[in-house]
Amino acid sequence: MADTAGRNTRPLALHVPEPRFRPGDAVSFDDLDLPAAGAVGRPPVDAAPAALRDYPYTLIRVLDPEGRAVGAWDPRLAPDRLVRMLRGMMLTRAYDDRMFRAQRQGKTSFYMKCTGEEAVAVAAAHALHRDDMCFPSYRQQGLLIARDWPLVDMMCQIYSNAGDRMKGRQLPVMYSSKEAGFFSISGNLATQYPQAVGWAMASAARGDTRIAAGWVGEGSTAEGDFHAACIFAAVYRAPVILNIVNNQWAISSFSGIAGAEATTFAARANGYGVAGLRVDGNDPLAVFAATEWAAERARGNHGPTIIEHFTYRVEAHSTSDDPSAYRPADEARAFPLGDPIERLKQHLILIGAWDEARHEALRAELVEQVRAAGREAEALGTLSGTAFNHGFETIFEDVFATMPPHLKEQSEQMAEERRVAGV
Amino acid sequence: MNMIQAINSALDVCMTRDEAVVVLGEDVGYFGGVFRATAGLQKKHGKTRVFDTPINECGIIGVAVGMATYGLRPVPEIQFADYIYPGMDQLISEAARLRYRSAGEWTCPITVRSPFGGGIFGGQTHSQSPEGIFTHVAGLKTVIPSNPYDAKGLLIAAIEDPDPVLFFEPKRIYNGPFDGHYDRPVQPWSKHGSSEVPDGHYTVPLGKAAVVRAGEAVTVLCYGTMVHVALGVAAETGIDAEIIDLRTLVPLDIETITASVEKTGRCVIVHEATRTGGFGAELSAQVQERCFHHLEAPIERVTGWDTPYPHSLEWAYFPGPVRLTQALHRVLKD
């Protein structure tokens, strides 16, 4: 203990943030400052960062409580586009539900749902061009689904089966698809952020027209890579969109542990002199509009944008997590931004482009689509069913483009070991 | 050419041949690098191909990985190898494993250049030899030249290689070879055969060691600055040492090493990095595994001490001629 005797000063106190609610507490988000839909103006895409410094402290919302699209951020999308967005979000949810069950049935080791966050990926994918490059985190499966990537391919990755193009090397949900512009996911957090900036810088340096987008969770903004990406993006005005998915929880650590008590995550942009927007992440039209704004800004060589998507992680972090141990069971229901699928559905019904019967028919169709894909994928094996779908010699492949002598030697040693063991 | 000029020439040749080659790092652009290795490149190739970066090694390497996934061939410079640590996660978890984790869908052809090693009064923050940390990582290649000809040929081979390569440049011998006696002047490279460096394109293949001095009594395994220390000791003592310049630590040319040790029956390993867990331990293990029945004396390691590099006492740290000569006498006494 420090000796404070004789010093006429109060002892210092360390502040350790705590979430407002723990299991058993009554949940209320009444004090959350949520601007009304349409309340925030839409600046020109070439606005100087200095003119944008208030945007990170508010919340861009388009859909009002009745489901009307209001205000300057209304992207005025055609109904068929809105229905495709709805379909993408519903398919993502159906897919999540089936793969979660598959994990519980022991067909794979691990799964991560994005329930409640479907708009963050699906609406963004609709606002980007198909050939723009995505550097996602592990909860943006909606990007692949919105880009019509085959569900069977995604499922094969989860099962590490014979159809897994990654040869069973990656943790389930760590997809990769160069063709779909979806970068290989890393378990080390925020590493994809500088990579997204580098890709965007390369595109700009080569006079290409494609832009890049990266995603991290709010917890990962504490990583050094986040700040490395921001400074490079700012310095070179890289054509990149840096998305922060603030779903309130980084496993059991609430957003305050990543700095949310002191400021917003979007406000990090101000320190770097780049554009920052903060959007209602459960409002698909707001996510689309903000992404479209940032994409236009990037394409016009006006620089990067940091977008904070304010949302909520409805489910557990992963199948290995138990959120009832650290947050109230009804917190997700009490979160005031609602469900993104329900909100878009309500909007479509309001404008006369949708109805409950069509919605139910689509839901049933998507469940069947996922089921059919599941059967097809499982026919190629599951992690538990046919555990070793890839030849043992593949262990030594792809470490380098050409196998060097020491790996050839080790490969032969393993073959001999298996021969002796009779397997 | 001296080694810096040879490295500059390699970069120029690669940038001229391939638009995809880009150079980035602290001070590499307008100024041409604190060691001048990138001098003139920005003026010739433009500032979107050779540019200064923020002081952020994680950013330098992470951005280079992203550029490589776009289709470029970035050559990031880490100004001193001592500063590579903030970028290590991008090297170890990303660059090294990208091909493997995506089964070849994504690759990462970056070449990270970095001056390393001591002997320039760099203190503990400008003298380290971190190669052993990276040779332990699957998926990275590690290259260390010992002369201007090899430096250019190896660097071109590294830049053209489809995999991530760490290219450590022994800064003590940038300007000329050095026999390990700190009180003697550095010889200029112009008096040395390997300073004859062709202007154009050529490669020295990765994974091939060079027998830089033939001998019968003992095999000395070394790389970088230590090649010159070993050559100096052999000349001074007259010990009939066969000196092998490894040139590439991963992949390692174990055939050349074992052929030599089987012939001489004795082996001394020399490197400047700290001893415990260093690359010398790996070399010692491999030689023991393969050449045990040919060995007539225990394998010796001559290394830096297991301490940080002390500024004022760097020559007491440096594995110089006395330390190497003692080791050679020990293995030769039986």
Tab-separated table of C-alpha atoms in Angstrom, chain A residues 133-138 140 143-144 157 164-166 169-171 173-193 195-196 199 213 215, chain B residues 65-66 69 90 93-108:
chain	number	residue	atom	x	y	z
A	133	MET	CA	-14.362	-6.132	-51.584
A	134	CYS	CA	-15.592	-7.079	-48.115
A	135	PHE	CA	-13.313	-7.765	-45.136
A	136	PRO	CA	-15.869	-9.083	-42.666
A	137	SER	CA	-15.790	-10.170	-39.083
A	138	TYR	CA	-17.413	-13.441	-38.007
A	140	GLN	CA	-21.556	-10.939	-41.366
A	143	LEU	CA	-22.971	-10.526	-46.879
A	144	LEU	CA	-22.516	-13.902	-48.541
A	157	GLN	CA	-17.324	-24.989	-44.469
A	164	ASP	CA	-15.276	-27.551	-47.780
A	165	ARG	CA	-13.005	-25.635	-50.113
A	166	MET	CA	-10.849	-24.680	-47.103
A	169	ARG	CA	-8.763	-26.030	-41.721
A	170	GLN	CA	-10.884	-23.154	-40.480
A	171	LEU	CA	-13.139	-22.888	-37.466
A	173	VAL	CA	-18.243	-19.751	-39.807
A	174	MET	CA	-14.818	-18.546	-40.918
A	175	TYR	CA	-15.835	-18.509	-44.557
A	176	SER	CA	-13.832	-17.334	-47.532
A	177	SER	CA	-14.985	-16.592	-51.042
A	178	LYS	CA	-12.812	-14.635	-53.395
A	179	GLU	CA	-15.517	-14.893	-56.041
A	180	ALA	CA	-18.088	-13.305	-53.731
A	181	GLY	CA	-15.642	-10.597	-52.634
A	182	PHE	CA	-15.618	-12.007	-49.105
A	183	PHE	CA	-12.190	-12.159	-47.482
A	184	SER	CA	-11.050	-15.143	-45.435
A	185	ILE	CA	-12.073	-14.541	-41.808
A	186	SER	CA	-9.482	-14.473	-39.040
A	187	GLY	CA	-10.093	-15.318	-35.410
A	188	ASN	CA	-7.591	-12.655	-34.384
A	189	LEU	CA	-9.748	-9.598	-33.969
A	190	ALA	CA	-9.556	-6.476	-36.140
A	191	THR	CA	-6.709	-7.840	-38.272
A	192	GLN	CA	-8.957	-7.474	-41.322
A	193	TYR	CA	-9.273	-3.720	-40.785
A	195	GLN	CA	-6.118	-5.272	-44.710
A	196	ALA	CA	-9.322	-3.631	-45.951
A	199	TRP	CA	-6.875	-3.361	-50.435
A	213	ALA	CA	-15.384	-2.312	-46.686
A	215	TRP	CA	-16.373	-4.808	-40.273
B	65	VAL	CA	-1.262	-7.864	-46.620
B	66	GLY	CA	-4.390	-6.136	-47.942
B	69	THR	CA	-4.727	-9.736	-51.572
B	90	GLN	CA	-0.218	-9.467	-39.064
B	93	SER	CA	-1.535	-14.884	-37.836
B	94	GLU	CA	-2.364	-13.369	-41.223
B	95	ALA	CA	0.426	-13.315	-43.815
B	96	ALA	CA	1.905	-16.659	-42.791
B	97	ARG	CA	-1.389	-18.554	-42.697
B	98	LEU	CA	-3.507	-16.933	-45.396
B	99	ARG	CA	-2.680	-19.486	-48.103
B	100	TYR	CA	-3.165	-22.372	-45.686
B	101	ARG	CA	-6.379	-21.243	-44.056
B	102	SER	CA	-7.993	-20.514	-47.434
B	103	ALA	CA	-6.499	-23.600	-49.139
B	104	GLY	CA	-4.825	-21.379	-51.687
B	105	GLU	CA	-7.808	-19.134	-52.427
B	106	TRP	CA	-5.880	-16.146	-51.037
B	107	THR	CA	-2.127	-15.699	-51.067
B	108	CYS	CA	0.183	-13.123	-49.586
